[in-house]
Coordinates of C-alpha atoms in Angstrom, one line a residue:
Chain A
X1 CA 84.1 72.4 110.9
X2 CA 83.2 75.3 108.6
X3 CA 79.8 75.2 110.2
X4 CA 81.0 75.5 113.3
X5 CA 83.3 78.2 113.1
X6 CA 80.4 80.2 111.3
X7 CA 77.8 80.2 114.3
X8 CA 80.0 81.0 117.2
X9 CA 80.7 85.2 117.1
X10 CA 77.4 85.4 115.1
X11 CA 74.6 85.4 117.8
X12 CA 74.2 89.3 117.5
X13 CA 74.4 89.5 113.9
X14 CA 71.9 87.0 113.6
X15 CA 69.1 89.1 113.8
X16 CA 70.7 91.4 111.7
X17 CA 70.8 88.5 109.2
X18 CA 67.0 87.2 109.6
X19 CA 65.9 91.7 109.4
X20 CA 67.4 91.4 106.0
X21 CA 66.0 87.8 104.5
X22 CA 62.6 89.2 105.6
X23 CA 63.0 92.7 103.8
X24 CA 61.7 93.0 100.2
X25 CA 65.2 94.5 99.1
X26 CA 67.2 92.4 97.1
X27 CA 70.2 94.3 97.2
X28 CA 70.2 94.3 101.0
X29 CA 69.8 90.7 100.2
X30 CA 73.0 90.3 98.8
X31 CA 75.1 91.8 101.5
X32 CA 73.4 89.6 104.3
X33 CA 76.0 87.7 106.3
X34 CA 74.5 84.6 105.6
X35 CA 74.4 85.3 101.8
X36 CA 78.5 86.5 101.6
X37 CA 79.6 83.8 103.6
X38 CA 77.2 81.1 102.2
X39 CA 78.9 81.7 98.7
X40 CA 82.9 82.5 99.8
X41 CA 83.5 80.5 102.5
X42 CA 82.5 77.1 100.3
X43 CA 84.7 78.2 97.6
X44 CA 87.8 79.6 100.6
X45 CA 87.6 75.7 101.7
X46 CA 88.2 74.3 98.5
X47 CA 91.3 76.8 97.4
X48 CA 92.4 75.9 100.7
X49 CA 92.7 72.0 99.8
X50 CA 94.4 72.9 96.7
X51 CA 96.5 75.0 97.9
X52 CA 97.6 72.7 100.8
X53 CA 99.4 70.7 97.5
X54 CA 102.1 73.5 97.0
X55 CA 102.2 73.2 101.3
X56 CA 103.1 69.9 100.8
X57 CA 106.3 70.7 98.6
X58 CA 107.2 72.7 100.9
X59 CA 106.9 70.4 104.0
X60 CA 108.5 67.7 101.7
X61 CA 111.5 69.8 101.1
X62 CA 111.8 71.5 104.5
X63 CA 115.7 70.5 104.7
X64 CA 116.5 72.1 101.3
X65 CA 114.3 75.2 102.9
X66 CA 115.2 75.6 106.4
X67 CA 118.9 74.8 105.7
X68 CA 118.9 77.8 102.8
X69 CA 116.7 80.3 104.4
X70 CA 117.4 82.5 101.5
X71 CA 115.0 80.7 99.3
X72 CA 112.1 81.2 101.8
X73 CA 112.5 84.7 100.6
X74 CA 111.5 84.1 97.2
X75 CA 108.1 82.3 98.0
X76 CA 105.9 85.1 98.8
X77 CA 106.7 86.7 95.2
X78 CA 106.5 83.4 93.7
X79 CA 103.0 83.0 94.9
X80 CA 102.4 86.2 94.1
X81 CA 103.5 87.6 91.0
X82 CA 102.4 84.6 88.4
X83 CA 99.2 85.8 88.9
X84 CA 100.0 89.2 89.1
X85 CA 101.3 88.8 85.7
X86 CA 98.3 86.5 84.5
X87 CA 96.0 89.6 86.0
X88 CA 97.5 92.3 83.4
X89 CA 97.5 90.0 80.8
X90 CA 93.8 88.3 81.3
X91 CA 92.4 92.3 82.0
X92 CA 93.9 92.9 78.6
X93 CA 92.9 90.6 76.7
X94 CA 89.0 90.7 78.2
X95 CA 89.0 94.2 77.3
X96 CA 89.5 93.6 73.8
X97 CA 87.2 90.6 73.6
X98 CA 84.1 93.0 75.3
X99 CA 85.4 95.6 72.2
X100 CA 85.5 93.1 69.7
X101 CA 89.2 93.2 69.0
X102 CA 90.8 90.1 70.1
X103 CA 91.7 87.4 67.2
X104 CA 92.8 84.0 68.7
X105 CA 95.1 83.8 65.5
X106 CA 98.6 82.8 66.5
X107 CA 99.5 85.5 63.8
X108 CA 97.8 88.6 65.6
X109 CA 100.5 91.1 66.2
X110 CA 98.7 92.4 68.9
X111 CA 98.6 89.1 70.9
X112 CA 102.5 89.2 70.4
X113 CA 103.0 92.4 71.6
X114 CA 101.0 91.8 75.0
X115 CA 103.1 88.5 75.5
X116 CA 106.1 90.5 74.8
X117 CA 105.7 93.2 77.5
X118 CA 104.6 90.3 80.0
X119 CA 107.8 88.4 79.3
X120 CA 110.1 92.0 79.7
X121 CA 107.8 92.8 83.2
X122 CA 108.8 89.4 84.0
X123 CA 112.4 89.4 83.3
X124 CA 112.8 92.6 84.9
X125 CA 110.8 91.8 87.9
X126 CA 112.3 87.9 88.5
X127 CA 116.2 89.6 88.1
X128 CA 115.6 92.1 90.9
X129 CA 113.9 89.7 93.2
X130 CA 117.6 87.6 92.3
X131 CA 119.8 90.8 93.8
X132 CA 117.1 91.7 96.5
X133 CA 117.0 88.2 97.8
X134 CA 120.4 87.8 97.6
X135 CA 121.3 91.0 100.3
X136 CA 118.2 90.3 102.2
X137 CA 120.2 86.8 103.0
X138 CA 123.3 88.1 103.7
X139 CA 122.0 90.1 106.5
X140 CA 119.5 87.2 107.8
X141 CA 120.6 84.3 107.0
X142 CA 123.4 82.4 105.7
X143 CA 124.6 83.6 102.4
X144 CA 124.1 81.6 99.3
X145 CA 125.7 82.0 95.6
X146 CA 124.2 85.1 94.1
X147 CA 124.6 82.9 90.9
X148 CA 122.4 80.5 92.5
X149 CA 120.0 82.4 93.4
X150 CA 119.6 84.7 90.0
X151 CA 119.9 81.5 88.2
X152 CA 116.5 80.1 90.8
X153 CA 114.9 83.1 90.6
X154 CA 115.2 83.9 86.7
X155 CA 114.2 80.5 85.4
X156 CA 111.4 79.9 87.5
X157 CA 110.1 83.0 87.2
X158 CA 110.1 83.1 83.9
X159 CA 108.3 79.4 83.8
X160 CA 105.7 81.0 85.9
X161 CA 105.6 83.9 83.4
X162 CA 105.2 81.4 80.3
X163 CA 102.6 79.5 82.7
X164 CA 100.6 82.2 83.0
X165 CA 100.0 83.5 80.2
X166 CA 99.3 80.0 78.7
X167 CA 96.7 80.0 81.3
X168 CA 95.4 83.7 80.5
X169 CA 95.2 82.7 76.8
X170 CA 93.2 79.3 77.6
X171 CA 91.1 80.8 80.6
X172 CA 89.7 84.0 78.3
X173 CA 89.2 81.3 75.1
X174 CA 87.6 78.7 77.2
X175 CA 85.3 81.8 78.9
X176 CA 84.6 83.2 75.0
X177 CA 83.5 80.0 73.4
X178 CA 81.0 79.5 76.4
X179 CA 79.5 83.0 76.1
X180 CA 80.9 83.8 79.9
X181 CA 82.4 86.9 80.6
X182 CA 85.8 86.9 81.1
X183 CA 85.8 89.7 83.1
X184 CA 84.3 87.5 85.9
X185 CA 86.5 84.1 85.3
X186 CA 89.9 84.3 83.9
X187 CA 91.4 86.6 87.1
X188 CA 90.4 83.7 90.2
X189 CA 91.3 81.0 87.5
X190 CA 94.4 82.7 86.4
X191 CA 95.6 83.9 90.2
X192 CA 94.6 80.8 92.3
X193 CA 96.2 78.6 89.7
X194 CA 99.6 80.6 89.8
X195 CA 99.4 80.8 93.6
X196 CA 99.5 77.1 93.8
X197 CA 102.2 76.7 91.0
X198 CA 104.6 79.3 91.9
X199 CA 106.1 77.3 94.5
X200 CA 105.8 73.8 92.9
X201 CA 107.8 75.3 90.0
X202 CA 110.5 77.3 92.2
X203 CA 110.7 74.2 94.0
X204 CA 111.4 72.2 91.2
X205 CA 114.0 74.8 89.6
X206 CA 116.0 74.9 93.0
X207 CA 116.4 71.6 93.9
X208 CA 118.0 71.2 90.2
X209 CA 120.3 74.1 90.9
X210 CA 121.4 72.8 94.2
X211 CA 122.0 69.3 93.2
Chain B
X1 CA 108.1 99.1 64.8
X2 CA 104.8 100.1 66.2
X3 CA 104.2 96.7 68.2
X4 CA 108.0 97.6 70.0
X5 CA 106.3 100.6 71.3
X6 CA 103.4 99.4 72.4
X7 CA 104.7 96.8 74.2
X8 CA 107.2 99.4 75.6
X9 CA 104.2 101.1 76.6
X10 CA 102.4 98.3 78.3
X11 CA 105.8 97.9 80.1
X12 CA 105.9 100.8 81.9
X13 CA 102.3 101.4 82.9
X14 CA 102.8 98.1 84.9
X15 CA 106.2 98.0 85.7
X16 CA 105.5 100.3 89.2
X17 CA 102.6 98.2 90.5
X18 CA 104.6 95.3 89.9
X19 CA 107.5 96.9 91.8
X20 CA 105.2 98.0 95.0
X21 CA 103.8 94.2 94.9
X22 CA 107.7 93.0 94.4
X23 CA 108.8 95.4 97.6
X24 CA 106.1 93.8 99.6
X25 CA 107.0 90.1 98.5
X26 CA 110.3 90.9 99.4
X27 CA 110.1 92.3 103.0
X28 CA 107.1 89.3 103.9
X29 CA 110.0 86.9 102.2
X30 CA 112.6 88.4 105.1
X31 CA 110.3 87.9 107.6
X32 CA 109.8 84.3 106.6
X33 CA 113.6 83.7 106.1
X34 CA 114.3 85.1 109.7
X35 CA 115.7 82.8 112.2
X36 CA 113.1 83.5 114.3
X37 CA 110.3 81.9 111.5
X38 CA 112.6 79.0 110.6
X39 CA 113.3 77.8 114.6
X40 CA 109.5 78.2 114.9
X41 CA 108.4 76.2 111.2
X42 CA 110.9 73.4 112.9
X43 CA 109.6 74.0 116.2
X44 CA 106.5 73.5 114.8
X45 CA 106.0 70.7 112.0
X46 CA 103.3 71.5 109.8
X47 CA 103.5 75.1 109.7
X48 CA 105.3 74.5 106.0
X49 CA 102.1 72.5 104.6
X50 CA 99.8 75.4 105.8
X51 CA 101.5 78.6 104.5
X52 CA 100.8 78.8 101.0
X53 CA 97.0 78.7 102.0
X54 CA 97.7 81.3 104.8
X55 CA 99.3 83.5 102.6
X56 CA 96.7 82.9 99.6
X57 CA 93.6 83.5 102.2
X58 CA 94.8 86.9 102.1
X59 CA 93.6 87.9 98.6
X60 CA 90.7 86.1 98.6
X61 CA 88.8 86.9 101.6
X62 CA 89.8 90.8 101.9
X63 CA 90.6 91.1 98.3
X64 CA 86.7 90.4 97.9
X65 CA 85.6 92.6 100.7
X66 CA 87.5 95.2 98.9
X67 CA 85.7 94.3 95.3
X68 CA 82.7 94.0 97.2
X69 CA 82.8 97.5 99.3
X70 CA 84.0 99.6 95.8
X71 CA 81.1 98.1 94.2
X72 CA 78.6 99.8 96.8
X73 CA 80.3 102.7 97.1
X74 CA 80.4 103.1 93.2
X75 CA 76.3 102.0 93.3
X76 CA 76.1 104.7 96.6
X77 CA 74.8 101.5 98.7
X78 CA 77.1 102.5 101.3
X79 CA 78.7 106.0 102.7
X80 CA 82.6 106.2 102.9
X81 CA 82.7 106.0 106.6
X82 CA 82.8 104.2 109.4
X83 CA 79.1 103.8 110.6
X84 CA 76.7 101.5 111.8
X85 CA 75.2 101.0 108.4
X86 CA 74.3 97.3 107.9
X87 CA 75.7 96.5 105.0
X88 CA 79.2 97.8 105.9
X89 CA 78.4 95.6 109.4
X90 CA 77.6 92.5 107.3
X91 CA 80.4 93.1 105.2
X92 CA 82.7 93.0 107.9
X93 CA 81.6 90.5 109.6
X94 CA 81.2 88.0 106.8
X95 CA 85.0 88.8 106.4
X96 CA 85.6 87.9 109.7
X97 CA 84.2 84.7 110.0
X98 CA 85.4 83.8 106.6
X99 CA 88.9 84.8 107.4
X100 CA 89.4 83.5 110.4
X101 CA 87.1 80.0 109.9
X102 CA 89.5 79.7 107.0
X103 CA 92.7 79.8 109.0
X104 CA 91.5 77.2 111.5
X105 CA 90.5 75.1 108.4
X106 CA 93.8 75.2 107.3
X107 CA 95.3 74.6 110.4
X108 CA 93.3 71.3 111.1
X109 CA 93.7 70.4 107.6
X110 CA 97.6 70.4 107.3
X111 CA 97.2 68.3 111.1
X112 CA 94.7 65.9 109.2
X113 CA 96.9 65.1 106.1
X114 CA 100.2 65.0 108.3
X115 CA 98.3 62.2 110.8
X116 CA 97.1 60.2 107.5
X117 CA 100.4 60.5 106.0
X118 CA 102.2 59.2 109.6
X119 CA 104.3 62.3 109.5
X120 CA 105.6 64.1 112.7
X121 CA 103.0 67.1 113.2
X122 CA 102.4 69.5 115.8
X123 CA 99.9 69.0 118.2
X124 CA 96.5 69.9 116.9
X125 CA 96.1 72.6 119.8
X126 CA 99.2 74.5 118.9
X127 CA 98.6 74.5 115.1
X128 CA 95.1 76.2 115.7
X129 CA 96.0 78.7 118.4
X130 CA 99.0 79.5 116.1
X131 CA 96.4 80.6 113.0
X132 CA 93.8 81.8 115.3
X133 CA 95.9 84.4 116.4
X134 CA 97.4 85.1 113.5
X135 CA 93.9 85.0 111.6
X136 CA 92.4 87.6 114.2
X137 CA 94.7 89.9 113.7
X138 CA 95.5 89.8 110.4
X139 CA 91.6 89.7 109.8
X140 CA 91.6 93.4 112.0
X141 CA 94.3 94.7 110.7
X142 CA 93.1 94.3 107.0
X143 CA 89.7 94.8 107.2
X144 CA 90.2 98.1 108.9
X145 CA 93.3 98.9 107.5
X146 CA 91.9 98.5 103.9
X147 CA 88.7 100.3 104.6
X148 CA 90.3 103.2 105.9
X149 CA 92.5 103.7 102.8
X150 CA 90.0 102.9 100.6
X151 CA 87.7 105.4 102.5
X152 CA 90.1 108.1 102.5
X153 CA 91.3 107.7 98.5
X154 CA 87.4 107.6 97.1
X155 CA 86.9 111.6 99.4
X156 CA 89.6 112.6 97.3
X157 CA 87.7 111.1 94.2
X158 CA 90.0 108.0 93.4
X159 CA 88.5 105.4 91.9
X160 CA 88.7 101.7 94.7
X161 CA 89.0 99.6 91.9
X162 CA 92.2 100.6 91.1
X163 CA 93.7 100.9 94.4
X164 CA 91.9 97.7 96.2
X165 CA 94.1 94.7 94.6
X166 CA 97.6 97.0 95.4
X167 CA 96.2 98.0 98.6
X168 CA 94.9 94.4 99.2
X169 CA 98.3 92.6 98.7
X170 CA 100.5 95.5 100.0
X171 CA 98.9 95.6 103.4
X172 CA 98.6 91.3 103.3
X173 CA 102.5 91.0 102.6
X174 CA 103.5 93.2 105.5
X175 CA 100.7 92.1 108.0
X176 CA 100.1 88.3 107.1
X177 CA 103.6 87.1 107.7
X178 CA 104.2 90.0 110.8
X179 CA 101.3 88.6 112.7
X180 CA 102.5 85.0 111.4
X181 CA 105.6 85.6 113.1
X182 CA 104.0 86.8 116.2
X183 CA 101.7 84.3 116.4
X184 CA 104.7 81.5 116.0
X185 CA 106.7 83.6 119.1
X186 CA 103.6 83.6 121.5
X187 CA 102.9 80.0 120.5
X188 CA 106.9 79.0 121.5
X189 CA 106.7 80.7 124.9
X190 CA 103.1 78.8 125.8
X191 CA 103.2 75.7 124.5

């Protein structure tokens, strides 16, 4: 299928492609259509399949969506901002591995105070998206409880937030004790894994509220 | 004392990026809550399964091509301009047929597991013109929209890596679920 949809609108480019493999320059190399799309597309098609599992919560609770519009508002910053959040943090933390600074000691104040400003970011970020999402719905959809929704919005976002940085934390260890460099793995790891559990945990928080 | 101030610190040097990515979240969010996106995701059954792939595809495929492109202008393998140059060309076209092979993947995908499981699906057709539009012009619109900005910030001497992730999302939020919406209107008056 992948295949497939790779040779149609190529034909021209083809050539293009074949002028680059036969040059000498490696760096030319590397931005050869074959080359890009050889390494991303494998890698789009499997972040695809996983992503298709937080698709399936949603297909599996399309009456809770559909019938409170209101909450569809929420999932674009719920697949969004985990890893938003997980980004600062991971960027953080990488930079003071690379400078030698970062103690994986549950006692490093440091550690603390970058979990800190991640939770307040998250607490301020998560309570706004409450109130925003709440007048967005009023004026396109039926109106739910602003209690409801602040509730939905707070404690899932603040899972996420916890769930992040969990994940930063093991993401730039695991990278460390293997000698990779952080810089490279903890952001895709940290981002593509918050994608797919923003909306299994808001989906989780709201059908507890709404029962 | 002097953690509370640096966390204070790492507080507000992120707090506006975080707002401009919650603003965008917000208005793609009203776009998806519109009654015009919920008659077509019932219209349409299987729309649900694929959107959190469509909506991730954003940041991956033109979030790269933006990693990719600030890396050769910061190595000067490419000019900051529009031209024929062939690894901008490549570039853009790898983006393309990533982008859009990725939203008819997902499209016969989410028809695949919804025939396995025995659930009601759209038919296969309308499910992959509905992402092929929206993939074309959602590719267009960010691979040219991106490169422009980007283009125009590195003359004034900003630096892309900064500006491609905000740029990258910013630009997905509005466009993604716009052209999603679109694509869900066409597909309702043809089908």
């Amino acid at each position: 299928m992948a295949e497939a949809g790779s040779e149609g609108p190529l034909d021209a480019d083809d050539e293009i492609d074949s002028l680059d493999a036969a040059g000498s320059d490696d760096s030319l190399d590397a931005w050869s259509i074959r080359s890009i799309v050889g390494t991303m597309l494998p890698i789009l098609i499997a972040l695809s399949m996983l992503e298709m599992g937080s698709g399936y919560i949603l297909e599996e609770l399309q009456q809770t969506y559909l019938g409170n519009p209101t909450l569809l508002v929420l999932v674009p910053v719920m697949i969004g901002m985990g890893g938003n959040l997980g980004a600062i943090l991971s960027s953080r933390l990488s930079t003071r591995l690379h400078l030698g600074l970062l103690e994986f000691d549950p006692r490093d104040e440091v550690l603390w105070t970058n979990v800190t400003a991640i939770l307040g970011l998250a607490a301020t970020v998560f309570s706004v998206l409450g109130v925003a999402a709440w007048l967005v719905g009023r004026i396109i959809a039926q109106p739910m409880a602003l209690v409801d929704l602040l509730v939905i919005s707070i404690v899932s976002g603040m899972l996420l937030a916890v769930i992040a940085i969990l994940l930063s934390l093991v993401a730039t260890y695991i990278s460390y004790t293997r000698g990779l460099d952080p810089d490279d793995t903890t952001i895709p790891v940290v981002t593509n894994l918050c994608d797919i559990l923003g909306v299994i945990v808001l989906s989780g928080v709201a059908l507890v509220v709404l029962n | 004392m002097e953690a509370r101030q640096s966390a204070w610190r790492i507080y507000r040097e992120s707090l506006p990026i975080l707002v401009v990515s919650l603003a965008g979240g917000i208005f793609a969010g009203s776009v998806l809550g519109s009654e015009g996106m919920t008659s077509g995701f019932e219209r349409f059954p299987g729309m649900l399964l694929l959107l959190p792939a469509f909506l991730a595809t954003r940041g991956n495929v033109y979030g790269a091509l933006g990693a990719r492109i600030s890396s050769g202008l910061h190595q000067g393998m490419i000019d900051p301009e529009f031209s024929r140059d062939r690894r901008l060309v490549n570039a853009i076209a790898a983006s393309y047929i990533n982008g859009i092979s990725v939203s008819v993947f997902i499209a016969v995908l989410s028809w695949g597991i919804l025939q396995v499981l025995g659930r009601e699906s759209a038919r296969l057709v309308e499910l992959v013109s509905i992402m092929l539009l929206s993939g074309v012009l959602t590719s267009t619109t960010l691979i040219f929209g991106m490169l422009t900005l980007v283009f125009a910030s590195y003359e004034y001497g900003l630096d892309p890596d900064n500006l491609i992730g905000p740029i990258v999302t910013t630009l997905g939020d509005f466009f993604g679920v716009f052209f999603l919406f679109i694509a869900l209107t066409v597909a309702g008056v043809i089908f």
